[in-house]
Short mmCIF file of C-alpha atoms in Angstrom, two decimals:
data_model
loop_
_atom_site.label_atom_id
_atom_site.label_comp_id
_atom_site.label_asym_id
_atom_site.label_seq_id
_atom_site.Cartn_x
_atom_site.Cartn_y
_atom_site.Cartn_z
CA UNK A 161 0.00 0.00 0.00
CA UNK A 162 1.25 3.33 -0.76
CA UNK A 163 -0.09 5.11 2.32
CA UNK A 164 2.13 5.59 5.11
CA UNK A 165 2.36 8.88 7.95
CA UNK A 166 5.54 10.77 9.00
CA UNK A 167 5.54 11.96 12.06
CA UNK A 168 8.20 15.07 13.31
CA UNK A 169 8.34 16.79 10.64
CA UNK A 170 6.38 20.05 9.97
CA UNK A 171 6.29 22.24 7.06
CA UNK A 172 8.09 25.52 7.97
CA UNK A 173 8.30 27.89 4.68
CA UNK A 174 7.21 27.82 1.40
CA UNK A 175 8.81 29.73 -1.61
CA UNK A 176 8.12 30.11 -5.48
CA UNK A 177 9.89 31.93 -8.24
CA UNK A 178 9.10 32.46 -12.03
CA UNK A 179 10.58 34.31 -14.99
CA UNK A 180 9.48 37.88 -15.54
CA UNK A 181 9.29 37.31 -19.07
CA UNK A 182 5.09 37.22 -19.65
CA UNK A 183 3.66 34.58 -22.87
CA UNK A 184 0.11 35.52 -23.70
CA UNK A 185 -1.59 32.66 -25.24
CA UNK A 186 -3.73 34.65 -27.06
CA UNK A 187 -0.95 35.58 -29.34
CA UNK A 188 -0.20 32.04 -29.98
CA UNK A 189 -0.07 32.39 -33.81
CA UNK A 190 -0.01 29.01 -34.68
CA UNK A 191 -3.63 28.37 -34.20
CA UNK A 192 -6.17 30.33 -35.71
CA UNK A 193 -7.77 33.46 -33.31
CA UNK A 194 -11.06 31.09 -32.51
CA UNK A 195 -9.26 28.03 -31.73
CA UNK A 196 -6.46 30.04 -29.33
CA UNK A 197 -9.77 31.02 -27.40
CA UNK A 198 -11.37 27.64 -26.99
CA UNK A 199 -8.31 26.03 -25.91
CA UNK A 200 -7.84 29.24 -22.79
CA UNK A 201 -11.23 29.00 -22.19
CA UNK A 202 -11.08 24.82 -21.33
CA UNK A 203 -7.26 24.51 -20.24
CA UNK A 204 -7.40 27.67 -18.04
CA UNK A 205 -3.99 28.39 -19.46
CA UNK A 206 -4.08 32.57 -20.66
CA UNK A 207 -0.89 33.37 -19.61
CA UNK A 208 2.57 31.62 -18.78
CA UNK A 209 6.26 32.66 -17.82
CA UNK A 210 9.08 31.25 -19.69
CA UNK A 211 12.75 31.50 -19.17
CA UNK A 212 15.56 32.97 -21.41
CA UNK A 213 17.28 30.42 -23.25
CA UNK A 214 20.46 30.76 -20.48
CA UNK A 215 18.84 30.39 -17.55
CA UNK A 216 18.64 26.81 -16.09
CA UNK A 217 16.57 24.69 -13.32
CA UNK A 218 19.59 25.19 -10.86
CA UNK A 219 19.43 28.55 -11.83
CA UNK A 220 15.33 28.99 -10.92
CA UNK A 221 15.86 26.49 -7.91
CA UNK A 222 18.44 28.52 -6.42
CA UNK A 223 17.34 32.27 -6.38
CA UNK A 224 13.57 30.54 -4.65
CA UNK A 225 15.62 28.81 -2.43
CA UNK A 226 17.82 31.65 -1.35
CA UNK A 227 14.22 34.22 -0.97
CA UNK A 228 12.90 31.70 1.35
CA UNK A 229 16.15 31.39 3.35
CA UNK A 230 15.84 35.22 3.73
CA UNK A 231 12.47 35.36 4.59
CA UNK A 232 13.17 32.93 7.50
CA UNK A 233 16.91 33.82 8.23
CA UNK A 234 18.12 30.28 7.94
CA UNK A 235 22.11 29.88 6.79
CA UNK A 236 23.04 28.17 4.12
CA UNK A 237 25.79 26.58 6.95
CA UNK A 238 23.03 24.91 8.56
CA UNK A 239 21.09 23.10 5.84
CA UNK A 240 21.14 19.35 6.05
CA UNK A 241 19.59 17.99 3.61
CA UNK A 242 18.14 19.16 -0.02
CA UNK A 243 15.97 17.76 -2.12
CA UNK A 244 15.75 18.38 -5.66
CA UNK A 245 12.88 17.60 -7.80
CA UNK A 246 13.09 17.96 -11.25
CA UNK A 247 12.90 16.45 -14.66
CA UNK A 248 15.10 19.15 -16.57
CA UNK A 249 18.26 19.19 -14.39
CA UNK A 250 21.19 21.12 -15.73
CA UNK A 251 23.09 18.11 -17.31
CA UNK A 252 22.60 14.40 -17.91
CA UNK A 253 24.58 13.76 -14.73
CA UNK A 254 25.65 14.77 -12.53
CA UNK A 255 22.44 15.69 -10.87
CA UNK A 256 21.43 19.10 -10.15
CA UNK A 257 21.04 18.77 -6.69
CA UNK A 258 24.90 18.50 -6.31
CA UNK A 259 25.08 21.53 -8.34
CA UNK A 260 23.45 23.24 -5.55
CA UNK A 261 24.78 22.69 -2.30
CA UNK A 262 27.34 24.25 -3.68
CA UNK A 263 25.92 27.59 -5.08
CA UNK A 264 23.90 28.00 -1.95
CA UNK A 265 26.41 27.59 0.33
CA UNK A 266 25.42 24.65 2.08
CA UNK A 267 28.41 22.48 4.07
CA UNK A 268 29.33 18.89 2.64
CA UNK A 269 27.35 17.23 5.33
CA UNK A 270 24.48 18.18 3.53
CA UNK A 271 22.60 15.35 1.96
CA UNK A 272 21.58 16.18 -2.02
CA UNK A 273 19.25 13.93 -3.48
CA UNK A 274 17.67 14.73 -6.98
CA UNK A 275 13.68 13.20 -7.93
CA UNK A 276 13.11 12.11 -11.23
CA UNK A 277 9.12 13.12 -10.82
CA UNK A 278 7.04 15.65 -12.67
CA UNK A 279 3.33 16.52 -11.82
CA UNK A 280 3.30 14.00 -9.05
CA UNK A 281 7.04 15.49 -8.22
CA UNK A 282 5.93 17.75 -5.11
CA UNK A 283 4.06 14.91 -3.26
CA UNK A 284 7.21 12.32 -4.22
CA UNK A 285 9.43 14.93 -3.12
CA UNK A 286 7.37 15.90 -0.07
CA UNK A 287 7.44 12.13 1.37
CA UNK A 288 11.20 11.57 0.38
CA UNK A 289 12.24 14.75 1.93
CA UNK A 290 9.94 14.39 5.17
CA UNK A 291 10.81 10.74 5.67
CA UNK A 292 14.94 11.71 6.05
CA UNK A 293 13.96 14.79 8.41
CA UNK A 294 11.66 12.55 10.28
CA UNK A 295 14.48 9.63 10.82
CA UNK A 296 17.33 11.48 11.03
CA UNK A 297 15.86 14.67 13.06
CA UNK A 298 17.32 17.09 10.64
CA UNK A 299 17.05 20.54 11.82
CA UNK A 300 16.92 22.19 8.98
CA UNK A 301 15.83 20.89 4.95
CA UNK A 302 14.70 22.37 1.64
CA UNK A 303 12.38 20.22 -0.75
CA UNK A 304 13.21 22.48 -4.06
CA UNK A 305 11.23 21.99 -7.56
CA UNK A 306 12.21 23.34 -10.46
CA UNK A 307 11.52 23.07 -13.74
CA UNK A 308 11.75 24.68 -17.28
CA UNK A 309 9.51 22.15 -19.43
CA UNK A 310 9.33 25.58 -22.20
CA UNK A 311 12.61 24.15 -23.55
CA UNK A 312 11.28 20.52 -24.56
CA UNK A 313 7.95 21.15 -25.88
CA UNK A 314 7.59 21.49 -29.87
CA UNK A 315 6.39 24.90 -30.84
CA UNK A 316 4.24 23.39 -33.49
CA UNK A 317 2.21 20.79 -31.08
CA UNK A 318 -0.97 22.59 -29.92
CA UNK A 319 -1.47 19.92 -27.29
CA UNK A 320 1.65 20.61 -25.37
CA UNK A 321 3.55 23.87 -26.26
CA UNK A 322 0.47 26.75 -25.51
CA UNK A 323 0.32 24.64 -21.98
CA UNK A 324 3.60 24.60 -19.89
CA UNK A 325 5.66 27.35 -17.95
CA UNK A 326 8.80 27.65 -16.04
CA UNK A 327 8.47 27.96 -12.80
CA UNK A 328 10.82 26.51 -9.66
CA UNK A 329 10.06 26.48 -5.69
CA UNK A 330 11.37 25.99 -1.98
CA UNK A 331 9.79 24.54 0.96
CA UNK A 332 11.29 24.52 4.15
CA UNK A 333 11.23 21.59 6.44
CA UNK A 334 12.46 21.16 10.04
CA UNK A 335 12.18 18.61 12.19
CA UNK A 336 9.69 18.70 15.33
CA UNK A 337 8.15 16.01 17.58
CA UNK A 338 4.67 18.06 18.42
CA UNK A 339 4.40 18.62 14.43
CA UNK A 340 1.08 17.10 13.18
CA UNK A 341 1.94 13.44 11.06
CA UNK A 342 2.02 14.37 7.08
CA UNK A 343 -0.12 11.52 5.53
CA UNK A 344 0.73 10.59 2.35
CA UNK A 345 -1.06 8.32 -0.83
CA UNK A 346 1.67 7.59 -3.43
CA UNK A 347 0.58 5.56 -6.51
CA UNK A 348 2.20 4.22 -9.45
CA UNK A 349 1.18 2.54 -12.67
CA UNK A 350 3.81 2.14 -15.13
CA UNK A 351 2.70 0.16 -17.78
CA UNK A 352 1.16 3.88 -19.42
CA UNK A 353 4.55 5.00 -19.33
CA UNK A 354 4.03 6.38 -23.14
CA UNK A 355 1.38 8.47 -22.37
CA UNK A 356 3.89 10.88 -21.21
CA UNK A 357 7.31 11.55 -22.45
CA UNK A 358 10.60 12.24 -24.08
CA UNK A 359 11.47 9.30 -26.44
CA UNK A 360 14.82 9.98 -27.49
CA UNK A 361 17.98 11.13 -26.01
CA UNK A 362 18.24 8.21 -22.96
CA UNK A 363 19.36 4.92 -23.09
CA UNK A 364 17.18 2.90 -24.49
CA UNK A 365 16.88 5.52 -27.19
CA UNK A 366 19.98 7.55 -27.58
CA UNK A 367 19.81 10.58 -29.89
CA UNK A 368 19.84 9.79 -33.09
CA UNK A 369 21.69 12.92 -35.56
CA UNK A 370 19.08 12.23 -38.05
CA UNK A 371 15.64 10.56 -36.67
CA UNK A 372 15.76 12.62 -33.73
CA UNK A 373 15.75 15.71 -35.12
CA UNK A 374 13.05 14.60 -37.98
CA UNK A 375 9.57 16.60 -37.25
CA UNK A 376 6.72 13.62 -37.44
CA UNK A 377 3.22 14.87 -38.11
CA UNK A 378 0.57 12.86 -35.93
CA UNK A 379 -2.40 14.98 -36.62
CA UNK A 380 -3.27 18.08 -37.77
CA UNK A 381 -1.22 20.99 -35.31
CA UNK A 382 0.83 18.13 -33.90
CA UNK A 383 4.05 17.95 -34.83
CA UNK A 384 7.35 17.51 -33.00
CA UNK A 385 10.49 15.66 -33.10
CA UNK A 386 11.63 12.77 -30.70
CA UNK A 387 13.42 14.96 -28.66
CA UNK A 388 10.57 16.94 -27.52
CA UNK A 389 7.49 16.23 -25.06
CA UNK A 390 4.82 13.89 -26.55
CA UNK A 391 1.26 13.37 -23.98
CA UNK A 392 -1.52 11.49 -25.50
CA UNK A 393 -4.10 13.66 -23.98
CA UNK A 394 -7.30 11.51 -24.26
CA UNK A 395 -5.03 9.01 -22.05
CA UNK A 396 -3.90 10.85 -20.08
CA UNK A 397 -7.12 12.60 -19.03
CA UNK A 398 -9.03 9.49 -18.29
CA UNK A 399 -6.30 8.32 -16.18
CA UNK A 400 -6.89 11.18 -14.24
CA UNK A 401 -9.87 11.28 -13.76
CA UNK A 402 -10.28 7.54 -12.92
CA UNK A 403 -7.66 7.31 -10.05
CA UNK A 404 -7.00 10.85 -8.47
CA UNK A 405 -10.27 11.07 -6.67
CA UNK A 406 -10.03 7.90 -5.30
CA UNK A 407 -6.52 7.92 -4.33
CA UNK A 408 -7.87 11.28 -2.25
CA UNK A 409 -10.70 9.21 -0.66
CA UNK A 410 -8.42 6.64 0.36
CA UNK A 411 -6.12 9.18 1.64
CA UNK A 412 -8.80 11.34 3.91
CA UNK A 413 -10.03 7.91 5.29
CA UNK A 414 -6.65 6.65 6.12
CA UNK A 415 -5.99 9.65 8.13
CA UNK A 416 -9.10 9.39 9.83
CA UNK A 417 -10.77 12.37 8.68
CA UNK A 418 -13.84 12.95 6.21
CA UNK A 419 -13.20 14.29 3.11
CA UNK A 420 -14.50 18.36 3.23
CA UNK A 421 -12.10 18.26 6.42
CA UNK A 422 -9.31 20.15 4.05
CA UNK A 423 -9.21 24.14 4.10
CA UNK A 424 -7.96 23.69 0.42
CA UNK A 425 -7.20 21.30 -2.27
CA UNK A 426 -4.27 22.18 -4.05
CA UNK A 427 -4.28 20.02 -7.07
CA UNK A 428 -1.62 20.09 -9.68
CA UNK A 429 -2.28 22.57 -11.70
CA UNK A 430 -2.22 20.38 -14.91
CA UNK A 431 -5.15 21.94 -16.99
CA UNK A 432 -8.38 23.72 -15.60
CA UNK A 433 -11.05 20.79 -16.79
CA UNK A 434 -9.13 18.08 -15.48
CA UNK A 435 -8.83 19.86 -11.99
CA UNK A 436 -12.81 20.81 -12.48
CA UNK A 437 -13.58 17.52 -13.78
CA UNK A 438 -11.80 15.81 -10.63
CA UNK A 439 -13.41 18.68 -8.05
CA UNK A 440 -16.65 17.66 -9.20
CA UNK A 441 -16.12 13.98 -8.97
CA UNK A 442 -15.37 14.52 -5.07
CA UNK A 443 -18.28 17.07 -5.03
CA UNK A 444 -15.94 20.09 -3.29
CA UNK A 445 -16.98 23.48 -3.82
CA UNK A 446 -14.85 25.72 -6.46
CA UNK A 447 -14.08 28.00 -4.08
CA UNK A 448 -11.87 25.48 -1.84
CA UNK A 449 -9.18 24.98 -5.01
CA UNK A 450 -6.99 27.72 -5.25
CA UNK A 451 -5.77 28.13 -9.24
CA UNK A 452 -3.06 29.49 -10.58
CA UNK A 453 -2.71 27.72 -14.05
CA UNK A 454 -4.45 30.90 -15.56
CA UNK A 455 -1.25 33.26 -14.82
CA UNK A 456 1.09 30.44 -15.17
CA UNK A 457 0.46 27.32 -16.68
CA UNK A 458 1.46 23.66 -15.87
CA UNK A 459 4.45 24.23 -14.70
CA UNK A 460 5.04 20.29 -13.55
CA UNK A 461 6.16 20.03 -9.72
CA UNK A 462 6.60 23.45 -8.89
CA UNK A 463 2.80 23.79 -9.87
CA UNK A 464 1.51 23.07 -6.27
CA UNK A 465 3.73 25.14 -3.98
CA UNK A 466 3.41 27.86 -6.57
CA UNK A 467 0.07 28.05 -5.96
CA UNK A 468 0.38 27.78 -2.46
CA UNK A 469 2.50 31.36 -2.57
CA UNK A 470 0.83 33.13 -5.79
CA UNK A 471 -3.18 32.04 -4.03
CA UNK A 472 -2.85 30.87 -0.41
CA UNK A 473 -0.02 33.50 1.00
CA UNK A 474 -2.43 35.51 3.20
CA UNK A 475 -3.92 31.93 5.11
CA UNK A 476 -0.69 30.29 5.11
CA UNK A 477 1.15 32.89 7.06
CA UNK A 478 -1.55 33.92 9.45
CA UNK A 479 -3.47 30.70 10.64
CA UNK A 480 -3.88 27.03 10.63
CA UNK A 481 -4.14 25.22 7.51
CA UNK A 482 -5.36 21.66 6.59
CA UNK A 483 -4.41 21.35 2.95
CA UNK A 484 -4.44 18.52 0.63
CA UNK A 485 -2.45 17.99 -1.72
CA UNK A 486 -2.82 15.86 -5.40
CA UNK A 487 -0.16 15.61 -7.77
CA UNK A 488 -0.70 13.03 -10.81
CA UNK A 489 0.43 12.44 -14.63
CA UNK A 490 4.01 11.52 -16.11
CA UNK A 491 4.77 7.80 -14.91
CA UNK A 492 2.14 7.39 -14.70
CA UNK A 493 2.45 8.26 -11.44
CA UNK A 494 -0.12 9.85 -8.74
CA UNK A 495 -0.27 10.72 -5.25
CA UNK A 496 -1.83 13.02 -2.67
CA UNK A 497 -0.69 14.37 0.86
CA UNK A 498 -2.67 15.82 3.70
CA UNK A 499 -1.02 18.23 5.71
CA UNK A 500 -1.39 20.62 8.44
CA UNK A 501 0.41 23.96 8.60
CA UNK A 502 0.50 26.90 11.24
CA UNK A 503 1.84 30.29 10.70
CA UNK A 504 4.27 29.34 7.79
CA UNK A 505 6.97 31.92 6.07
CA UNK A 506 5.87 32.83 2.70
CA UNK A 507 7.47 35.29 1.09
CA UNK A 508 5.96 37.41 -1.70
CA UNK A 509 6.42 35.54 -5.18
CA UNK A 510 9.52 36.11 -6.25
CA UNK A 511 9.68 36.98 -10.72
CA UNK A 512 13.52 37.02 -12.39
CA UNK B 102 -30.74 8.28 -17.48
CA UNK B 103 -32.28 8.61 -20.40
CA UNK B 104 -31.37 10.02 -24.07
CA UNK B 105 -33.12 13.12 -24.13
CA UNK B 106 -31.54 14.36 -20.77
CA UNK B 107 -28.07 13.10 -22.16
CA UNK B 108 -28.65 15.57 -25.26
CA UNK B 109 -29.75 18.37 -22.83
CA UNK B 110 -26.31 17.95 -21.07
CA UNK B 111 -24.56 17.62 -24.19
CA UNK B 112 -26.05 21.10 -25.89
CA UNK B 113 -25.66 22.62 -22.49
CA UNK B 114 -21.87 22.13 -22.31
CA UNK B 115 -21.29 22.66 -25.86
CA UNK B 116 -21.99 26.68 -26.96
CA UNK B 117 -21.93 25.80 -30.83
CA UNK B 118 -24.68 23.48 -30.28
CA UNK B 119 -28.28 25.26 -30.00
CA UNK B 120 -30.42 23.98 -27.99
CA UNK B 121 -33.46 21.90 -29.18
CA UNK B 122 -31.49 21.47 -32.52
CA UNK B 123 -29.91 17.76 -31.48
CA UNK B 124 -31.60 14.70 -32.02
CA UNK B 125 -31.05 11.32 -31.59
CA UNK B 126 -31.01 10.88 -35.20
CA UNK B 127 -27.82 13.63 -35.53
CA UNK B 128 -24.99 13.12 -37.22
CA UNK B 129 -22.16 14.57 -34.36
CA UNK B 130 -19.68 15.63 -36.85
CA UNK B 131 -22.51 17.85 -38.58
CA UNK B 132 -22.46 19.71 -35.40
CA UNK B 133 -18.58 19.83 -34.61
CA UNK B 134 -15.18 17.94 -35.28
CA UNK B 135 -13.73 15.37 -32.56
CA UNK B 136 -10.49 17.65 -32.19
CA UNK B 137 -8.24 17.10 -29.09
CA UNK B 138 -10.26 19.88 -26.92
CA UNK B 139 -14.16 19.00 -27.98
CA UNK B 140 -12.87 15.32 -26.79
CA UNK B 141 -11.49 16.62 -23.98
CA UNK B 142 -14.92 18.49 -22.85
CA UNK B 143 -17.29 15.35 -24.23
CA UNK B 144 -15.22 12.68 -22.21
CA UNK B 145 -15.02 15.16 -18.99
CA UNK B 146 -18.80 15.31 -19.53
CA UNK B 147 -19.64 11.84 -19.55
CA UNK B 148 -17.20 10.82 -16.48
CA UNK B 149 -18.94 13.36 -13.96
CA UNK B 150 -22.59 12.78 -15.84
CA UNK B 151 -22.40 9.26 -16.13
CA UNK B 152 -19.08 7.65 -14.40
CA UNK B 153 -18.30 6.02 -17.66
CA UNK B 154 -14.57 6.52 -19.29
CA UNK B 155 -15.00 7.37 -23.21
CA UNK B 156 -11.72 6.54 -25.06
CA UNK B 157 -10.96 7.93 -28.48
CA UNK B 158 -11.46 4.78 -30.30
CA UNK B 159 -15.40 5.38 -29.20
CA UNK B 160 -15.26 8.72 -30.15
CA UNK B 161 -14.12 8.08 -33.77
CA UNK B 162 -16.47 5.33 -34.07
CA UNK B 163 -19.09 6.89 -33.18
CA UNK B 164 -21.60 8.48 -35.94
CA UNK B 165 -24.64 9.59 -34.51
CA UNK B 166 -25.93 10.30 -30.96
CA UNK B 167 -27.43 7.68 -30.58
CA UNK B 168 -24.47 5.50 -31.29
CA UNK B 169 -22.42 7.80 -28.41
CA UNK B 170 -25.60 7.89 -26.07
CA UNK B 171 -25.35 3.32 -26.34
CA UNK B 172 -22.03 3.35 -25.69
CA UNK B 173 -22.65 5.03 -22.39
CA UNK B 174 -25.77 3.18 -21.42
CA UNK B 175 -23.72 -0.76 -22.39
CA UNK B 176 -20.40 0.04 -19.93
CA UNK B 177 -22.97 1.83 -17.19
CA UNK B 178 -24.78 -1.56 -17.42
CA UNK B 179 -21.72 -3.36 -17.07
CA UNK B 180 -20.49 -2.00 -14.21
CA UNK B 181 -24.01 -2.09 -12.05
#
C-alpha cells in the first residue's frame, strides 16, 4: 500500500519563483484566433512565464531557495539535507542537486538527493524529503522543484507547447516532535509510461543525428520531433480522472478524517477541466481549489507550492491550515498528501 | 438516465450546439469535429454525468448520438 504517515516533521516555509518574461496565449499564432480562445477557455492556461534560453533549473531552484532562506533567516551553513525535484536538471549527470549545495552555500554534510518526478514530483518529493527529516531529526531541509519544461515542448504541437511554464520552488522543512503526522497516498502505474514523455535522447533511445531531429506529423497541429514532449491527452485525461479522486478518498479515510475536512485542495495545476472535472467527482466546492494555471500554466512540480505562494499566502502565514495535496500524470504516477500547517513563512512571489 | 436528458447535457456544455437542434437521429460531426479539446470536454462530460470513461477509439467510431448515447448506457450496465 502506498499510504504511510511521517511523524516530526512540519512544514516551515514555502517559496516560489518564475521568470518575468510574460507569454500571452492569445498571441499564440499558430492556431487560428477562434481556436487560441477555446483552448484558454477549457485549459485555463491565458498566460505563462518562460525563461531565457540561459537560464537553467539550478538557476530557478536557487534564487527561490535563497528568498525563502531570507524570509526565515536560515544559513546556508546549517542546511542538512536538499531535495531536488526535477525532470530538466542542468546536465545528464551529474544531478542538479549537487550543483546546488554548492551555489547556496550549504556544508558537505548536507545530503543532495535529486527526484526524477514531474506533476506527481511535489508529493514524491514531499514524502522523500519528510521521511529523512523525520528519521534522522534534521534541523533544517529544503524540498526544491524546479523546472523549465518551455525548452522541450515542440512549438508546433498545440497539445503541449500553448500549456507549460517555467516555474521553480522551496519549501522549508524542520524537524519537530509536536508537528502534526504528514499523511501521504503515493501511486504508481507504469505500464502507461508512453502516455507521457521524451522518447529519445536516454538509453534505451539515444539521440539519433538524423531521426531525432526529424519533425513527425501525428495529426493536424501536432508535430514535434523525438526529442521533444509527446502526452496522448485523451489518455492521459481518463487516467486522471479515474484514479485521483479515489486515491484522495483513500487518503482522507486513512488519516481518519472525512473528506471536506481540508481548508484547500491544491491540485496540480495540470489543466483547468481536469482539476474541475476531478473537483466535481469529489463534489468540493470551487471555491476550496486555489488556481493558478491561468497566470502560469502547468508548470510540472513546482505547480503546487506555486500556488500555495501566488493564491494561499495571506492563510498560510496567518493561521492554521489543513491542505491537501494531489499531484498526478508523467509515470504514470499519482499521489496526494494531507497536511497541516501553522503560521508558515511565505514570502511574496519572487519573478527574475 | 435517459437520451433526451443526455442531449440536454450535451447542448448545455457545448456553446456551438443550440439547444433543441440535437436529435437522436444527428450526425455529431454535422455539429462539430472530434479535435483534441471538444474530446477533452465530451469525455469530462460523460465521467462526472455518467461515471463512464470514453476513449478515443469510441469517439471516432461513433456516428450519430445515438451510437455515443449506447455506448454510455452498455459500460454503465456493465459496471451495475
Amino acid at each position: 500500500m502506498g499510504l504511510f504517515s511521517i511523524a516530526n516533521c512540519r512544514i516551515a516555509g514555502a517559496s516560489a519563483c518564475v521568470p518575468v518574461n510574460v507569454v500571452n496565449n492569445a498571441d499564440y499564432e499558430y492556431l487560428a484566433p477562434s481556436e487560441r480562445e477555446m483552448l484558454i477557455k477549457t485549459t485555463g492556461v491565458a498566460h505563462r512565464r518562460v525563461a531565457d534560453a540561459t537560464t537553467t533549473s539550478a538557476d530557478l531552484a536557487l534564487q527561490s531557495a535563497q528568498h525563502l532562506m531570507q524570509s526565515m533567516q536560515w544559513n546556508a551553513s546549517d542546511i542538512d539535507l536538499l531535495v531536488l525535484v526535477t525532470q530538466t536538471g542542468d546536465y545528464l549527470m551529474p544531478a542538479t542537486s549537487r550543483l546546488l549545495q554548492h551555489r547556496l552555500g550549504c556544508p558537505k554534510h548536507c545530503i543532495t538527493l535529486d527526484v526524477n518526478s514531474g506533476c506527481s514530483g511535489f508529493v514524491d518529493g514531499l514524502a522523500v524529503a519528510s521521511a529523512l527529516v523525520s528519521s534522522a531529526c534534521f534541523k533544517k531541509a529544503l524540498l526544491l522543484t524546479a523546472e523549465i519544461p518551455s525548452r522541450y515542448a515542440s512549438p508546433t504541437d498545440k497539445s503541449t507547447f500553448p500549456l507549460f511554464g517555467d516555474a521553480a520552488a522551496a519549501v522549508a522543512l524542520t524537524s519537530d516532535k509536536d508537528a502534526a503526522p504528514l499523511f501521504f497516498n503515493l501511486q504508481t502505474d507504469g505500464s502507461a509510461y508512453e502516455a507521457i514523455m521524451i522518447p529519445d535522447g536516454g538509453m534505451r533511445s539515444p539521440v539519433h543525428p538524423v531521426d531525432s531531429f526529424r519533425l513527425n506529423t501525428f495529426a493536424p497541429g501536432i508535430e514535434r520531433n523525438r526529442l521533444q514532449l509527446a502526452l496522448d491527452g485523451i489518455k492521459v485525461f481518463n487516467f486522471s480522472l479515474r484514479e485521483v479522486a479515489p486515491n484522495i478518498r483513500d487518503l482522507f479515510s486513512f488519516a481518519g478524517k472525512e473528506l471536506t475536512d481540508a481548508d484547500h485542495y491544491v491540485f496540480h495545476q495540470a489543466n483547468m477541466l481536469i482539476i474541475d472535472s476531478v473537483r466535481k467527482k469529489l463534489g468540493l466546492e470551487k471555491e476550496l481549489f486555489p488556481i493558478s494555471i491561468d497566470r502560469y500554466g502547468n508548470t510540472s512540480s513546482a505547480s503546487i507550492p506555486l500556488t500555495m505562494v501566488s493564491e494561499l499566502s495571506h492563510e498560510l502565514s496567518s493561521k492554521k491550515q489543513q491542505l491537501l495535496f494531489s499531484g498526478f500524470g508523467v509515470g504514470l504516477a499519482w499521489g496526494s498528501c494531507l497536511a497541516e500547517t501553522s503560521h508558515i513563512f511565505v514570502p511574496e512571489l519572487l519573478e527574475v | 438516465m435517459n437520451i433526451q436528458e443526455f442531449i440536454q447535457k450535451v447542448e448545455h456544455e457545448f456553446d456551438q450546439i443550440n439547444p433543441g437542434s440535437l436529435t437522436p437521429e444527428s450526425k455529431i460531426r454535422d455539429y462539430f469535429e472530434w479535435d483534441s479539446i471538444n474530446a477533452l470536454v465530451f469525455i469530462a462530460l460523460v465521467n462526472v454525468e455518467y461515471d463512464v470513461e470514453i476513449n478515443a477509439d469510441d469517439l471516432q467510431q461513433s456516428e450519430t448520438v445515438t451510437d455515443l448515447y449506447q455506448i454510455i448506457e452498455n459500460r454503465k450496465n456493465s459496471v451495475a
